[in-house]
């Protein structure tokens, strides 16, 4: 119940500040409660963006009086962020990626530039070749800066 209310405040803060919530976790343990939020934006998220979001979220949490004491950690998904869905893959076309995928019974790794995303799969260009990977075969996909 308290976690749901906190999550609503996190989402409201993201909407108010123009960010999206990439990921959040809420750990409630008295004075050692911890709220971790990774924020995202179409533009790169800076340290200043994290500070701004943190101040706004703190104000909203304090105003709600749901949680008297907490530790707040705000960050971005990072340069090696996980690409979790087709929308994120489309967003990062032309970016360097590292993909772990199933090729039959073997897991393979390809590193290169994400050059295309379709309804059925992705295309990654390495120094030597282009690799086509079906969405269903992707195990992990990350940016690789």
Short mmCIF file of N, CA and C in Angstrom, two decimals:
data_model
loop_
_atom_site.label_atom_id
_atom_site.label_comp_id
_atom_site.label_asym_id
_atom_site.label_seq_id
_atom_site.Cartn_x
_atom_site.Cartn_y
_atom_site.Cartn_z
N UNK A 1 0.83 -1.19 0.00
CA UNK A 1 0.00 0.00 0.00
C UNK A 1 0.87 1.25 0.00
N UNK A 2 1.81 1.33 0.94
CA UNK A 2 2.71 2.49 1.00
C UNK A 2 3.58 2.53 -0.25
N UNK A 3 4.06 1.37 -0.69
CA UNK A 3 4.89 1.33 -1.90
C UNK A 3 4.11 1.84 -3.12
N UNK A 4 2.84 1.46 -3.21
CA UNK A 4 2.02 1.93 -4.33
C UNK A 4 1.87 3.45 -4.32
N UNK A 5 1.67 4.01 -3.13
CA UNK A 5 1.54 5.47 -3.01
C UNK A 5 2.85 6.17 -3.39
N UNK A 6 3.97 5.59 -2.95
CA UNK A 6 5.27 6.17 -3.29
C UNK A 6 5.50 6.10 -4.80
N UNK A 7 5.14 4.97 -5.41
CA UNK A 7 5.31 4.82 -6.86
C UNK A 7 4.47 5.85 -7.61
N UNK A 8 3.26 6.11 -7.12
CA UNK A 8 2.41 7.14 -7.74
C UNK A 8 3.08 8.51 -7.66
N UNK A 9 3.72 8.80 -6.53
CA UNK A 9 4.41 10.09 -6.37
C UNK A 9 5.61 10.16 -7.31
N UNK A 10 6.33 9.05 -7.45
CA UNK A 10 7.47 9.00 -8.39
C UNK A 10 6.98 9.29 -9.81
N UNK A 11 5.91 8.60 -10.22
CA UNK A 11 5.38 8.77 -11.58
C UNK A 11 4.86 10.19 -11.79
N UNK A 12 4.20 10.75 -10.79
CA UNK A 12 3.69 12.13 -10.87
C UNK A 12 4.86 13.11 -11.02
N UNK A 13 5.91 12.89 -10.25
CA UNK A 13 7.09 13.76 -10.32
C UNK A 13 7.72 13.70 -11.70
N UNK A 14 7.81 12.50 -12.26
CA UNK A 14 8.37 12.34 -13.61
C UNK A 14 7.53 13.12 -14.62
N UNK A 15 6.24 13.00 -14.51
CA UNK A 15 5.35 13.72 -15.42
C UNK A 15 5.52 15.23 -15.27
N UNK A 16 5.61 15.70 -14.04
CA UNK A 16 5.75 17.14 -13.77
C UNK A 16 7.08 17.70 -14.28
N UNK A 17 8.11 16.88 -14.27
CA UNK A 17 9.45 17.36 -14.64
C UNK A 17 9.85 17.01 -16.07
N UNK A 18 9.01 16.26 -16.78
CA UNK A 18 9.30 15.95 -18.18
C UNK A 18 10.21 14.75 -18.40
N UNK A 19 10.36 13.91 -17.39
CA UNK A 19 11.17 12.70 -17.53
C UNK A 19 10.25 11.49 -17.55
N UNK A 20 10.82 10.34 -17.91
CA UNK A 20 10.11 9.08 -17.76
C UNK A 20 10.86 8.25 -16.73
N UNK A 21 10.15 7.37 -16.07
CA UNK A 21 10.77 6.47 -15.10
C UNK A 21 11.22 5.22 -15.85
N UNK A 22 12.53 5.04 -15.94
CA UNK A 22 13.09 3.86 -16.60
C UNK A 22 12.95 2.66 -15.67
N UNK A 23 13.22 2.91 -14.39
CA UNK A 23 13.20 1.84 -13.40
C UNK A 23 13.13 2.46 -12.02
N UNK A 24 12.44 1.80 -11.10
CA UNK A 24 12.44 2.28 -9.72
C UNK A 24 12.34 1.10 -8.77
N UNK A 25 12.88 1.29 -7.57
CA UNK A 25 12.75 0.29 -6.52
C UNK A 25 12.53 1.01 -5.20
N UNK A 26 11.74 0.40 -4.36
CA UNK A 26 11.38 1.00 -3.07
C UNK A 26 11.63 -0.05 -2.00
N UNK A 27 12.52 0.27 -1.07
CA UNK A 27 12.87 -0.63 0.02
C UNK A 27 12.48 0.07 1.32
N UNK A 28 11.48 -0.46 2.01
CA UNK A 28 10.99 0.17 3.23
C UNK A 28 11.51 -0.58 4.45
N UNK A 29 12.26 0.13 5.28
CA UNK A 29 12.78 -0.47 6.50
C UNK A 29 13.04 0.65 7.51
N UNK A 30 11.98 1.20 8.08
CA UNK A 30 12.12 2.25 9.10
C UNK A 30 12.94 3.42 8.62
N UNK A 31 13.96 3.76 9.41
CA UNK A 31 14.83 4.90 9.09
C UNK A 31 15.79 4.59 7.95
N UNK A 32 15.87 3.33 7.56
CA UNK A 32 16.78 2.92 6.49
C UNK A 32 16.05 2.72 5.16
N UNK A 33 14.87 3.31 5.01
CA UNK A 33 14.11 3.18 3.76
C UNK A 33 14.90 3.81 2.61
N UNK A 34 14.85 3.16 1.45
CA UNK A 34 15.60 3.63 0.30
C UNK A 34 14.72 3.60 -0.95
N UNK A 35 14.75 4.70 -1.68
CA UNK A 35 14.02 4.81 -2.94
C UNK A 35 15.04 5.07 -4.03
N UNK A 36 15.07 4.20 -5.02
CA UNK A 36 16.00 4.33 -6.13
C UNK A 36 15.20 4.53 -7.41
N UNK A 37 15.54 5.56 -8.17
CA UNK A 37 14.83 5.85 -9.41
C UNK A 37 15.85 6.13 -10.51
N UNK A 38 15.66 5.47 -11.65
CA UNK A 38 16.43 5.78 -12.85
C UNK A 38 15.50 6.54 -13.78
N UNK A 39 15.88 7.77 -14.12
CA UNK A 39 15.05 8.60 -14.98
C UNK A 39 15.61 8.60 -16.40
N UNK A 40 14.72 8.82 -17.35
CA UNK A 40 15.13 8.83 -18.74
C UNK A 40 14.49 10.01 -19.45
N UNK A 41 15.05 10.34 -20.60
CA UNK A 41 14.58 11.45 -21.40
C UNK A 41 15.06 11.21 -22.83
N UNK A 42 14.45 11.87 -23.79
CA UNK A 42 14.92 11.72 -25.17
C UNK A 42 16.31 12.31 -25.34
N UNK A 43 16.66 13.29 -24.50
CA UNK A 43 18.01 13.84 -24.52
C UNK A 43 18.81 13.15 -23.41
N UNK A 44 20.13 13.17 -23.48
CA UNK A 44 20.92 12.55 -22.41
C UNK A 44 20.60 13.16 -21.04
N UNK A 45 20.53 12.31 -20.03
CA UNK A 45 20.23 12.76 -18.66
C UNK A 45 21.53 13.15 -17.98
N UNK A 46 21.60 14.39 -17.51
CA UNK A 46 22.81 14.91 -16.87
C UNK A 46 22.71 14.79 -15.35
N UNK A 47 23.83 15.06 -14.69
CA UNK A 47 23.86 15.09 -13.23
C UNK A 47 22.88 16.15 -12.72
N UNK A 48 22.84 17.29 -13.39
CA UNK A 48 21.92 18.36 -13.02
C UNK A 48 20.46 17.93 -13.14
N UNK A 49 20.15 17.13 -14.16
CA UNK A 49 18.79 16.61 -14.31
C UNK A 49 18.43 15.73 -13.12
N UNK A 50 19.37 14.90 -12.71
CA UNK A 50 19.13 14.02 -11.56
C UNK A 50 18.93 14.83 -10.28
N UNK A 51 19.72 15.88 -10.11
CA UNK A 51 19.57 16.75 -8.94
C UNK A 51 18.20 17.43 -8.94
N UNK A 52 17.79 17.92 -10.11
CA UNK A 52 16.49 18.59 -10.22
C UNK A 52 15.36 17.61 -9.88
N UNK A 53 15.41 16.43 -10.45
CA UNK A 53 14.38 15.42 -10.20
C UNK A 53 14.37 15.04 -8.72
N UNK A 54 15.55 14.87 -8.14
CA UNK A 54 15.66 14.50 -6.73
C UNK A 54 15.02 15.55 -5.83
N UNK A 55 15.29 16.82 -6.10
CA UNK A 55 14.72 17.91 -5.29
C UNK A 55 13.20 17.92 -5.42
N UNK A 56 12.71 17.74 -6.62
CA UNK A 56 11.26 17.77 -6.85
C UNK A 56 10.59 16.56 -6.19
N UNK A 57 11.21 15.39 -6.33
CA UNK A 57 10.65 14.18 -5.72
C UNK A 57 10.68 14.29 -4.20
N UNK A 58 11.78 14.79 -3.64
CA UNK A 58 11.87 14.97 -2.19
C UNK A 58 10.75 15.87 -1.69
N UNK A 59 10.51 16.96 -2.39
CA UNK A 59 9.45 17.89 -2.02
C UNK A 59 8.08 17.20 -2.06
N UNK A 60 7.84 16.43 -3.11
CA UNK A 60 6.56 15.72 -3.22
C UNK A 60 6.41 14.64 -2.15
N UNK A 61 7.48 13.92 -1.86
CA UNK A 61 7.42 12.89 -0.81
C UNK A 61 7.21 13.52 0.56
N UNK A 62 7.96 14.58 0.84
CA UNK A 62 7.82 15.25 2.14
C UNK A 62 6.42 15.81 2.31
N UNK A 63 5.87 16.36 1.25
CA UNK A 63 4.52 16.92 1.30
C UNK A 63 3.46 15.87 1.54
N UNK A 64 3.71 14.65 1.10
CA UNK A 64 2.74 13.57 1.27
C UNK A 64 2.73 13.01 2.69
N UNK A 65 3.84 13.16 3.38
CA UNK A 65 4.02 12.64 4.75
C UNK A 65 3.82 11.13 4.84
N UNK A 66 4.02 10.45 3.74
CA UNK A 66 3.91 8.99 3.72
C UNK A 66 5.09 8.34 4.41
N UNK A 67 6.26 8.92 4.19
CA UNK A 67 7.50 8.32 4.67
C UNK A 67 8.31 9.38 5.40
N UNK A 68 8.48 9.24 6.73
CA UNK A 68 9.18 10.29 7.48
C UNK A 68 10.67 10.39 7.16
N UNK A 69 11.33 9.28 6.99
CA UNK A 69 12.78 9.27 6.72
C UNK A 69 13.06 8.31 5.57
N UNK A 70 13.92 8.75 4.68
CA UNK A 70 14.26 7.89 3.54
C UNK A 70 15.56 8.38 2.93
N UNK A 71 16.19 7.49 2.19
CA UNK A 71 17.37 7.81 1.40
C UNK A 71 16.94 7.74 -0.06
N UNK A 72 17.28 8.76 -0.83
CA UNK A 72 16.85 8.85 -2.22
C UNK A 72 18.07 8.78 -3.14
N UNK A 73 18.00 7.92 -4.13
CA UNK A 73 19.08 7.77 -5.11
C UNK A 73 18.49 7.90 -6.51
N UNK A 74 18.92 8.94 -7.23
CA UNK A 74 18.42 9.20 -8.58
C UNK A 74 19.59 9.08 -9.55
N UNK A 75 19.36 8.38 -10.66
CA UNK A 75 20.41 8.24 -11.68
C UNK A 75 19.76 8.06 -13.05
N UNK A 76 20.61 7.94 -14.05
CA UNK A 76 20.14 7.64 -15.40
C UNK A 76 20.38 6.15 -15.65
N UNK A 77 19.81 5.61 -16.71
CA UNK A 77 20.06 4.20 -17.02
C UNK A 77 21.52 3.91 -17.39
N UNK A 78 22.28 4.93 -17.77
CA UNK A 78 23.70 4.76 -18.04
C UNK A 78 24.02 4.46 -19.49
N UNK A 79 25.31 4.49 -19.80
CA UNK A 79 25.78 4.28 -21.17
C UNK A 79 25.66 2.82 -21.62
N UNK A 80 25.54 1.91 -20.65
CA UNK A 80 25.42 0.49 -21.01
C UNK A 80 24.00 -0.01 -20.73
N UNK A 81 23.05 0.91 -20.77
CA UNK A 81 21.66 0.61 -20.44
C UNK A 81 21.14 -0.60 -21.20
N UNK A 82 20.25 -1.31 -20.56
CA UNK A 82 19.58 -2.44 -21.18
C UNK A 82 18.50 -1.90 -22.11
N UNK A 83 18.40 -2.46 -23.29
CA UNK A 83 17.35 -2.12 -24.24
C UNK A 83 16.27 -3.18 -24.08
N UNK A 84 15.15 -2.78 -23.50
CA UNK A 84 14.16 -3.74 -23.00
C UNK A 84 13.02 -4.07 -23.95
N UNK A 85 12.82 -3.25 -24.97
CA UNK A 85 11.67 -3.48 -25.85
C UNK A 85 11.94 -2.87 -27.22
N UNK A 86 11.02 -3.11 -28.13
CA UNK A 86 11.22 -2.65 -29.51
C UNK A 86 11.30 -1.13 -29.59
N UNK A 87 10.54 -0.42 -28.76
CA UNK A 87 10.60 1.05 -28.78
C UNK A 87 11.99 1.56 -28.41
N UNK A 88 12.61 0.93 -27.41
CA UNK A 88 13.96 1.34 -27.02
C UNK A 88 14.97 0.97 -28.10
N UNK A 89 14.78 -0.17 -28.75
CA UNK A 89 15.67 -0.53 -29.86
C UNK A 89 15.56 0.49 -30.98
N UNK A 90 14.33 0.87 -31.33
CA UNK A 90 14.13 1.86 -32.39
C UNK A 90 14.79 3.18 -32.02
N UNK A 91 14.64 3.58 -30.78
CA UNK A 91 15.22 4.86 -30.31
C UNK A 91 16.73 4.89 -30.49
N UNK A 92 17.38 3.74 -30.35
CA UNK A 92 18.84 3.71 -30.37
C UNK A 92 19.43 3.12 -31.66
N UNK A 93 18.66 3.18 -32.75
CA UNK A 93 19.22 2.81 -34.06
C UNK A 93 20.42 3.73 -34.32
N UNK A 94 21.46 3.18 -34.89
CA UNK A 94 22.74 3.85 -35.18
C UNK A 94 23.64 3.96 -33.95
N UNK A 95 23.28 3.30 -32.87
CA UNK A 95 24.11 3.30 -31.66
C UNK A 95 24.88 1.99 -31.55
N UNK A 96 26.01 2.02 -30.84
CA UNK A 96 26.75 0.78 -30.60
C UNK A 96 25.99 -0.10 -29.60
N UNK A 97 25.90 -1.38 -29.90
CA UNK A 97 25.15 -2.30 -29.05
C UNK A 97 25.94 -3.59 -28.83
N UNK A 98 25.56 -4.27 -27.77
CA UNK A 98 26.05 -5.62 -27.50
C UNK A 98 24.81 -6.47 -27.30
N UNK A 99 24.67 -7.49 -28.13
CA UNK A 99 23.48 -8.34 -28.12
C UNK A 99 23.90 -9.77 -27.80
N UNK A 100 23.25 -10.37 -26.82
CA UNK A 100 23.40 -11.80 -26.54
C UNK A 100 22.13 -12.44 -27.08
N UNK A 101 22.29 -13.44 -27.94
CA UNK A 101 21.11 -14.05 -28.55
C UNK A 101 21.29 -15.56 -28.69
N UNK A 102 20.16 -16.24 -28.81
CA UNK A 102 20.16 -17.69 -28.97
C UNK A 102 20.26 -18.02 -30.45
N UNK A 103 21.21 -18.90 -30.75
CA UNK A 103 21.37 -19.42 -32.11
C UNK A 103 21.27 -20.93 -31.98
N UNK A 104 20.04 -21.43 -32.03
CA UNK A 104 19.82 -22.85 -31.74
C UNK A 104 20.05 -23.09 -30.26
N UNK A 105 20.93 -24.04 -29.95
CA UNK A 105 21.25 -24.35 -28.56
C UNK A 105 22.42 -23.55 -28.02
N UNK A 106 22.97 -22.66 -28.83
CA UNK A 106 24.16 -21.90 -28.45
C UNK A 106 23.79 -20.43 -28.25
N UNK A 107 24.33 -19.83 -27.21
CA UNK A 107 24.20 -18.38 -27.03
C UNK A 107 25.37 -17.70 -27.70
N UNK A 108 25.09 -16.70 -28.49
CA UNK A 108 26.13 -15.95 -29.19
C UNK A 108 26.08 -14.49 -28.75
N UNK A 109 27.21 -13.82 -28.95
CA UNK A 109 27.32 -12.40 -28.63
C UNK A 109 27.77 -11.67 -29.89
N UNK A 110 27.10 -10.57 -30.19
CA UNK A 110 27.51 -9.73 -31.31
C UNK A 110 27.61 -8.29 -30.79
N UNK A 111 28.70 -7.64 -31.19
CA UNK A 111 28.90 -6.23 -30.85
C UNK A 111 29.05 -5.47 -32.15
N UNK A 112 28.34 -4.37 -32.24
CA UNK A 112 28.40 -3.58 -33.45
C UNK A 112 27.43 -2.42 -33.37
N UNK A 113 27.04 -1.94 -34.54
CA UNK A 113 26.12 -0.81 -34.61
C UNK A 113 24.74 -1.33 -34.99
N UNK A 114 23.73 -0.93 -34.22
CA UNK A 114 22.36 -1.30 -34.52
C UNK A 114 21.91 -0.48 -35.73
N UNK A 115 21.69 -1.15 -36.86
CA UNK A 115 21.38 -0.41 -38.09
C UNK A 115 19.91 -0.46 -38.48
N UNK A 116 19.17 -1.45 -37.98
CA UNK A 116 17.75 -1.53 -38.35
C UNK A 116 16.97 -2.31 -37.31
N UNK A 117 15.70 -1.93 -37.18
CA UNK A 117 14.76 -2.64 -36.31
C UNK A 117 13.48 -2.82 -37.10
N UNK A 118 12.98 -4.05 -37.15
CA UNK A 118 11.71 -4.32 -37.83
C UNK A 118 10.77 -5.01 -36.85
N UNK A 119 9.59 -5.37 -37.33
CA UNK A 119 8.64 -6.08 -36.48
C UNK A 119 9.16 -7.45 -36.08
N UNK A 120 10.02 -8.04 -36.91
CA UNK A 120 10.48 -9.40 -36.65
C UNK A 120 11.85 -9.49 -36.00
N UNK A 121 12.68 -8.46 -36.17
CA UNK A 121 14.02 -8.55 -35.60
C UNK A 121 14.85 -7.30 -35.78
N UNK A 122 16.14 -7.47 -35.56
CA UNK A 122 17.08 -6.35 -35.66
C UNK A 122 18.24 -6.72 -36.57
N UNK A 123 18.95 -5.70 -37.02
CA UNK A 123 20.15 -5.91 -37.82
C UNK A 123 21.29 -5.16 -37.16
N UNK A 124 22.38 -5.89 -36.89
CA UNK A 124 23.57 -5.32 -36.26
C UNK A 124 24.72 -5.43 -37.25
N UNK A 125 25.40 -4.31 -37.47
CA UNK A 125 26.54 -4.29 -38.38
C UNK A 125 27.83 -4.33 -37.56
N UNK A 126 28.64 -5.37 -37.81
CA UNK A 126 29.95 -5.47 -37.16
C UNK A 126 30.99 -5.01 -38.17
N UNK A 127 32.26 -5.08 -37.79
CA UNK A 127 33.33 -4.69 -38.72
C UNK A 127 33.36 -5.61 -39.93
N UNK A 128 32.92 -6.87 -39.75
CA UNK A 128 33.05 -7.86 -40.81
C UNK A 128 31.75 -8.16 -41.56
N UNK A 129 30.59 -8.02 -40.90
CA UNK A 129 29.34 -8.45 -41.55
C UNK A 129 28.13 -7.82 -40.86
N UNK A 130 26.97 -8.06 -41.46
CA UNK A 130 25.70 -7.68 -40.85
C UNK A 130 25.05 -8.94 -40.31
N UNK A 131 24.52 -8.84 -39.09
CA UNK A 131 23.90 -9.99 -38.43
C UNK A 131 22.42 -9.68 -38.22
N UNK A 132 21.56 -10.58 -38.68
CA UNK A 132 20.12 -10.46 -38.47
C UNK A 132 19.73 -11.32 -37.28
N UNK A 133 18.99 -10.74 -36.34
CA UNK A 133 18.60 -11.46 -35.12
C UNK A 133 17.10 -11.27 -34.92
N UNK A 134 16.39 -12.37 -34.76
CA UNK A 134 14.95 -12.29 -34.48
C UNK A 134 14.74 -11.78 -33.05
N UNK A 135 13.67 -11.01 -32.85
CA UNK A 135 13.36 -10.50 -31.51
C UNK A 135 13.25 -11.63 -30.49
N UNK A 136 12.62 -12.74 -30.91
CA UNK A 136 12.42 -13.87 -29.99
C UNK A 136 13.73 -14.51 -29.56
N UNK A 137 14.80 -14.31 -30.31
CA UNK A 137 16.09 -14.92 -29.98
C UNK A 137 16.96 -14.04 -29.09
N UNK A 138 16.58 -12.78 -28.91
CA UNK A 138 17.38 -11.86 -28.09
C UNK A 138 17.26 -12.23 -26.62
N UNK A 139 18.40 -12.46 -25.99
CA UNK A 139 18.46 -12.75 -24.55
C UNK A 139 18.73 -11.47 -23.78
N UNK A 140 19.73 -10.72 -24.21
CA UNK A 140 20.08 -9.41 -23.62
C UNK A 140 20.45 -8.46 -24.75
N UNK A 141 20.04 -7.22 -24.62
CA UNK A 141 20.46 -6.18 -25.56
C UNK A 141 20.83 -4.96 -24.73
N UNK A 142 22.05 -4.47 -24.94
CA UNK A 142 22.53 -3.31 -24.20
C UNK A 142 23.22 -2.34 -25.14
N UNK A 143 23.19 -1.05 -24.77
CA UNK A 143 24.06 -0.10 -25.44
C UNK A 143 25.48 -0.47 -25.09
N UNK A 144 26.43 -0.12 -25.93
CA UNK A 144 27.82 -0.53 -25.72
C UNK A 144 28.77 0.61 -26.04
N UNK A 145 28.65 1.71 -25.29
CA UNK A 145 29.55 2.86 -25.49
C UNK A 145 30.86 2.64 -24.78
#
